[in-house]
Short mmCIF file of C-alpha atoms in Angstrom, two decimals:
data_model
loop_
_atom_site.label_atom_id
_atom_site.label_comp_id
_atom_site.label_asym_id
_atom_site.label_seq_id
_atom_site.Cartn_x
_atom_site.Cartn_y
_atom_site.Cartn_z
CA UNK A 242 18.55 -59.90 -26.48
CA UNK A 243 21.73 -58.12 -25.27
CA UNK A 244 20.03 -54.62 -26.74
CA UNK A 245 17.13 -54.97 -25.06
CA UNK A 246 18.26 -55.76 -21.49
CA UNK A 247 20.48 -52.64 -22.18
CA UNK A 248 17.01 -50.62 -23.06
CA UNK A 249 15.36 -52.16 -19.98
CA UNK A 250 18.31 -51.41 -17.85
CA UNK A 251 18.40 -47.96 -19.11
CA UNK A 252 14.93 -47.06 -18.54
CA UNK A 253 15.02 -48.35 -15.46
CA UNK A 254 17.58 -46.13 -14.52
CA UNK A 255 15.88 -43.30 -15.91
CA UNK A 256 12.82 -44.07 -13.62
CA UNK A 257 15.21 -44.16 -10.36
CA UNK A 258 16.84 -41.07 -11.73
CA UNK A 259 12.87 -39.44 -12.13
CA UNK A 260 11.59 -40.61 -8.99
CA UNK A 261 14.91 -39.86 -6.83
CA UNK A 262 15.26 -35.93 -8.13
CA UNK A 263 10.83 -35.52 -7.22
CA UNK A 264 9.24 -36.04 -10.60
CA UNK A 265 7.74 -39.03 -10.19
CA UNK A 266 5.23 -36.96 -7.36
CA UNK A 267 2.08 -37.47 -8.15
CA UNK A 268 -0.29 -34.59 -7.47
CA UNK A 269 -3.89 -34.62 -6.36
CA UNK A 270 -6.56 -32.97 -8.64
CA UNK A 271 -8.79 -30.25 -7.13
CA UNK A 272 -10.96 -27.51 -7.94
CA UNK A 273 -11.39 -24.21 -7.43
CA UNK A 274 -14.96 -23.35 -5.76
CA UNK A 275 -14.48 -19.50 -6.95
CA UNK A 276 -12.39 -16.91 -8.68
CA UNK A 277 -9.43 -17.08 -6.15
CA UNK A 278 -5.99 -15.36 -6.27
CA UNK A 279 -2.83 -17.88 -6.90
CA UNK A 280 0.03 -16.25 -4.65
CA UNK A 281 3.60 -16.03 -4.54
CA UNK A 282 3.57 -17.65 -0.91
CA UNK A 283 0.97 -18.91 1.92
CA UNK A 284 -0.65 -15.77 2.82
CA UNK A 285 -2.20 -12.60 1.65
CA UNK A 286 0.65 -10.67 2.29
CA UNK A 287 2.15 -12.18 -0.98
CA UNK A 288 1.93 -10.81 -4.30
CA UNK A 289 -0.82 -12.82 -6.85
CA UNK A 290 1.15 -14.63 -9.97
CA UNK A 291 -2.22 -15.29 -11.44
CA UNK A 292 -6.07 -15.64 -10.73
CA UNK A 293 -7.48 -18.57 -11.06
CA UNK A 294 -11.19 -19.18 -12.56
CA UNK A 295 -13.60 -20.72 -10.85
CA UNK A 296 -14.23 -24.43 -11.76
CA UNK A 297 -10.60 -24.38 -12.90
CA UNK A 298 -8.89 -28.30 -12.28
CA UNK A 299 -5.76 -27.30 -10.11
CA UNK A 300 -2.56 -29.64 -9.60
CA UNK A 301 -2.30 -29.88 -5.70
CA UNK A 302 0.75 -30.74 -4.84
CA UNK A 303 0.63 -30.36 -0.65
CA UNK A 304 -0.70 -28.20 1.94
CA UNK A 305 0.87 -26.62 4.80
CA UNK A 306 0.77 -28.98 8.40
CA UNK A 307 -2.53 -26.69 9.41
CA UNK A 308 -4.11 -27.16 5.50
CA UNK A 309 -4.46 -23.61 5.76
CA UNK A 310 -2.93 -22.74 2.01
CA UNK A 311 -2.29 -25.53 -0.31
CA UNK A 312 1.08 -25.68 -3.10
CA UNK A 313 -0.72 -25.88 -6.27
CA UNK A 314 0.22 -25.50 -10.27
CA UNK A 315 -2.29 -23.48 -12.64
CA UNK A 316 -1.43 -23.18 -16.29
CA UNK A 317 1.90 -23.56 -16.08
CA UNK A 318 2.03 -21.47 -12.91
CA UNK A 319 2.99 -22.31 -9.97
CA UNK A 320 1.89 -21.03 -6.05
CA UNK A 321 -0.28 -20.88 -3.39
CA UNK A 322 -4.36 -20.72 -2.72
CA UNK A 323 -6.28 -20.93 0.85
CA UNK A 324 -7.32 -24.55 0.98
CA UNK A 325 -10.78 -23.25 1.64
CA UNK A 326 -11.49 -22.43 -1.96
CA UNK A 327 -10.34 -26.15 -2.76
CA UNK A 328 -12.37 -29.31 -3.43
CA UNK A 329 -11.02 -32.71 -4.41
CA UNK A 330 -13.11 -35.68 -4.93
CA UNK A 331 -13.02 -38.19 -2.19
CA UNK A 332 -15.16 -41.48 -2.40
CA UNK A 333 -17.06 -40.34 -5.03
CA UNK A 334 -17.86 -36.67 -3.24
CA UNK A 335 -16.59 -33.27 -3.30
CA UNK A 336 -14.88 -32.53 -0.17
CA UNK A 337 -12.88 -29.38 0.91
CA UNK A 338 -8.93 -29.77 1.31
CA UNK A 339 -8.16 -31.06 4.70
CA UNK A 340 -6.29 -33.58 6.62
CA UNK A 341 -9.12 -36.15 5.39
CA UNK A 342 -7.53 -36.02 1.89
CA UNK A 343 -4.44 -37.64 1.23
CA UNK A 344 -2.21 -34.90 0.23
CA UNK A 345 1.22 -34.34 1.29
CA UNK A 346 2.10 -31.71 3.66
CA UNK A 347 4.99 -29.42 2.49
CA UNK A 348 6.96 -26.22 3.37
CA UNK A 349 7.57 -22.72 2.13
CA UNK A 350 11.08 -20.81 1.98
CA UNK A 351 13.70 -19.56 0.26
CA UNK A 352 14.25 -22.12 -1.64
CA UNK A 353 10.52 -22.28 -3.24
CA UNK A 354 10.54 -18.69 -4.16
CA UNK A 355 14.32 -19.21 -5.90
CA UNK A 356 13.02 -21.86 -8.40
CA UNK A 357 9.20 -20.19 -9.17
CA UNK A 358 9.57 -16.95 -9.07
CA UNK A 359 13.30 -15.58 -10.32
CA UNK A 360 11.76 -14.30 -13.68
CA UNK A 361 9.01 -12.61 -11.73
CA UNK A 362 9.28 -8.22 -11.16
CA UNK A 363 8.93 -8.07 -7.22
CA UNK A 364 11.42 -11.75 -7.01
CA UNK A 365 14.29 -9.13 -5.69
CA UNK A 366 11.15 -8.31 -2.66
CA UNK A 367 11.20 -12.01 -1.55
CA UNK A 368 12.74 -11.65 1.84
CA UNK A 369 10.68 -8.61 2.65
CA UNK A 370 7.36 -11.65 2.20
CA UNK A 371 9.12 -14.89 4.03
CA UNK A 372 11.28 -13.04 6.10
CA UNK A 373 15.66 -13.23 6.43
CA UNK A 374 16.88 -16.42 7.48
CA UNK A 375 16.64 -17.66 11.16
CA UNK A 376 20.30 -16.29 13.13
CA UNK A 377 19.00 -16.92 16.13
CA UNK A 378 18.82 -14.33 19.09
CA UNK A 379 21.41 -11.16 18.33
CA UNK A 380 24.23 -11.53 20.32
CA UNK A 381 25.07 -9.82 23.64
CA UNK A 382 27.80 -8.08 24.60
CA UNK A 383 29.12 -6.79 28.24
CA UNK A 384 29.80 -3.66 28.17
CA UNK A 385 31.66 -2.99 31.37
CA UNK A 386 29.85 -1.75 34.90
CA UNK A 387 28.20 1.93 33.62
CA UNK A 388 29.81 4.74 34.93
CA UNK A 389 27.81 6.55 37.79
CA UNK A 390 27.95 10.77 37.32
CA UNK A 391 27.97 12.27 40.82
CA UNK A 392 27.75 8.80 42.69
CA UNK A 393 25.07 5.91 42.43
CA UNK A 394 22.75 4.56 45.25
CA UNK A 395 19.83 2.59 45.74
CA UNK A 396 18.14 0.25 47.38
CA UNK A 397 16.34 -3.22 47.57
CA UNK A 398 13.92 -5.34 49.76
CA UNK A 399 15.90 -9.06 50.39
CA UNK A 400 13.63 -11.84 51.72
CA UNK A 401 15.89 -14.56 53.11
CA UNK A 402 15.43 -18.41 53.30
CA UNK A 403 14.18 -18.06 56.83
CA UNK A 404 11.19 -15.40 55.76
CA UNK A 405 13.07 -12.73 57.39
CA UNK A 406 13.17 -9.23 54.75
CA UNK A 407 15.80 -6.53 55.46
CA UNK A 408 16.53 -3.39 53.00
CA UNK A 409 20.11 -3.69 51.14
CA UNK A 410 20.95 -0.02 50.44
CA UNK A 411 24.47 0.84 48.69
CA UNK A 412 26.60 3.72 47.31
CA UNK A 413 29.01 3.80 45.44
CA UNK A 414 31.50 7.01 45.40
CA UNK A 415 32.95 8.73 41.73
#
């Protein structure tokens, strides 16, 4: 008795374990509706890992928020196809990848393209397809008033709060 609430408790720690690190995702099964390239990332732009066949049963594991390219697994492969050349069966019917279909909607980044594609020959390339990381804006630095070569002047049209406009002019001396 004592060994076998240890083997329950340990497989159901194992399960936690699976289902807390992602394995435990299930995916949805689709199909490919022609020969269609399986790509490093969600776009063209991206080099192809693999082709896959037409008729071909595809793991789909999400779908960008638009359902424009879809996260799938191929033979042991893993990337991207254009949800249009997807079907999964819905209801008994073939129906095309979309928001109808209950798959998750996932990201692409860095991170993806570390864990798929490190063996790959263009993995070195990967910024160059999903860009550097966000820094935000460059920063900007004063530089000091710029220095005027034989004396600076010009000249503005000022409209004041009453409607009134009058030219500012100005000079200023080396």
């Amino acid at each position: 008795m004592k060994r076998t609430a240890l083997a329950a408790l340990g497989l159901g720690l194992v399960a936690a374990l699976a289902a807390s690190s992602g394995m435990a995702t299930a995916a949805t099964r689709s199909v490919a509706t022609g020969d269609v390239n399986l790509r490093a990332g969600p776009g063209t732009s991206y080099p192809v890992v693999r082709v896959v066949p037409r008729g071909a049963s595809v793991a789909t594991h999400g779908c960008l928020k638009d359902y424009s390219w879809c996260d799938v697994s191929y033979a042991r492969a893993r990337g991207w196809v254009s949800a249009r050349y997807l079907t999964t069966v819905v209801a008994g019917a073939r129906v095309v990848v979309s928001p109808r279909v209950a798959v998750p909607v996932v990201t692409f980044g860095p991170a993806y393209w570390n864990r798929y594609y490190a063996a790959y020959p263009w993995y070195r390339r990967g910024p160059a397809y999903y860009g550097p990381a966000n820094r935000g804006p460059a920063p900007r630095y004063y530089r000091g008033p710029r220095p005027c070569a034989g004396g600076c002047s010009g000249a503005r049209v000022v409209t004041g709060p009453a409607g009134r406009t009058r030219v500012r002019r100005w000079h200023v001396n080396p």
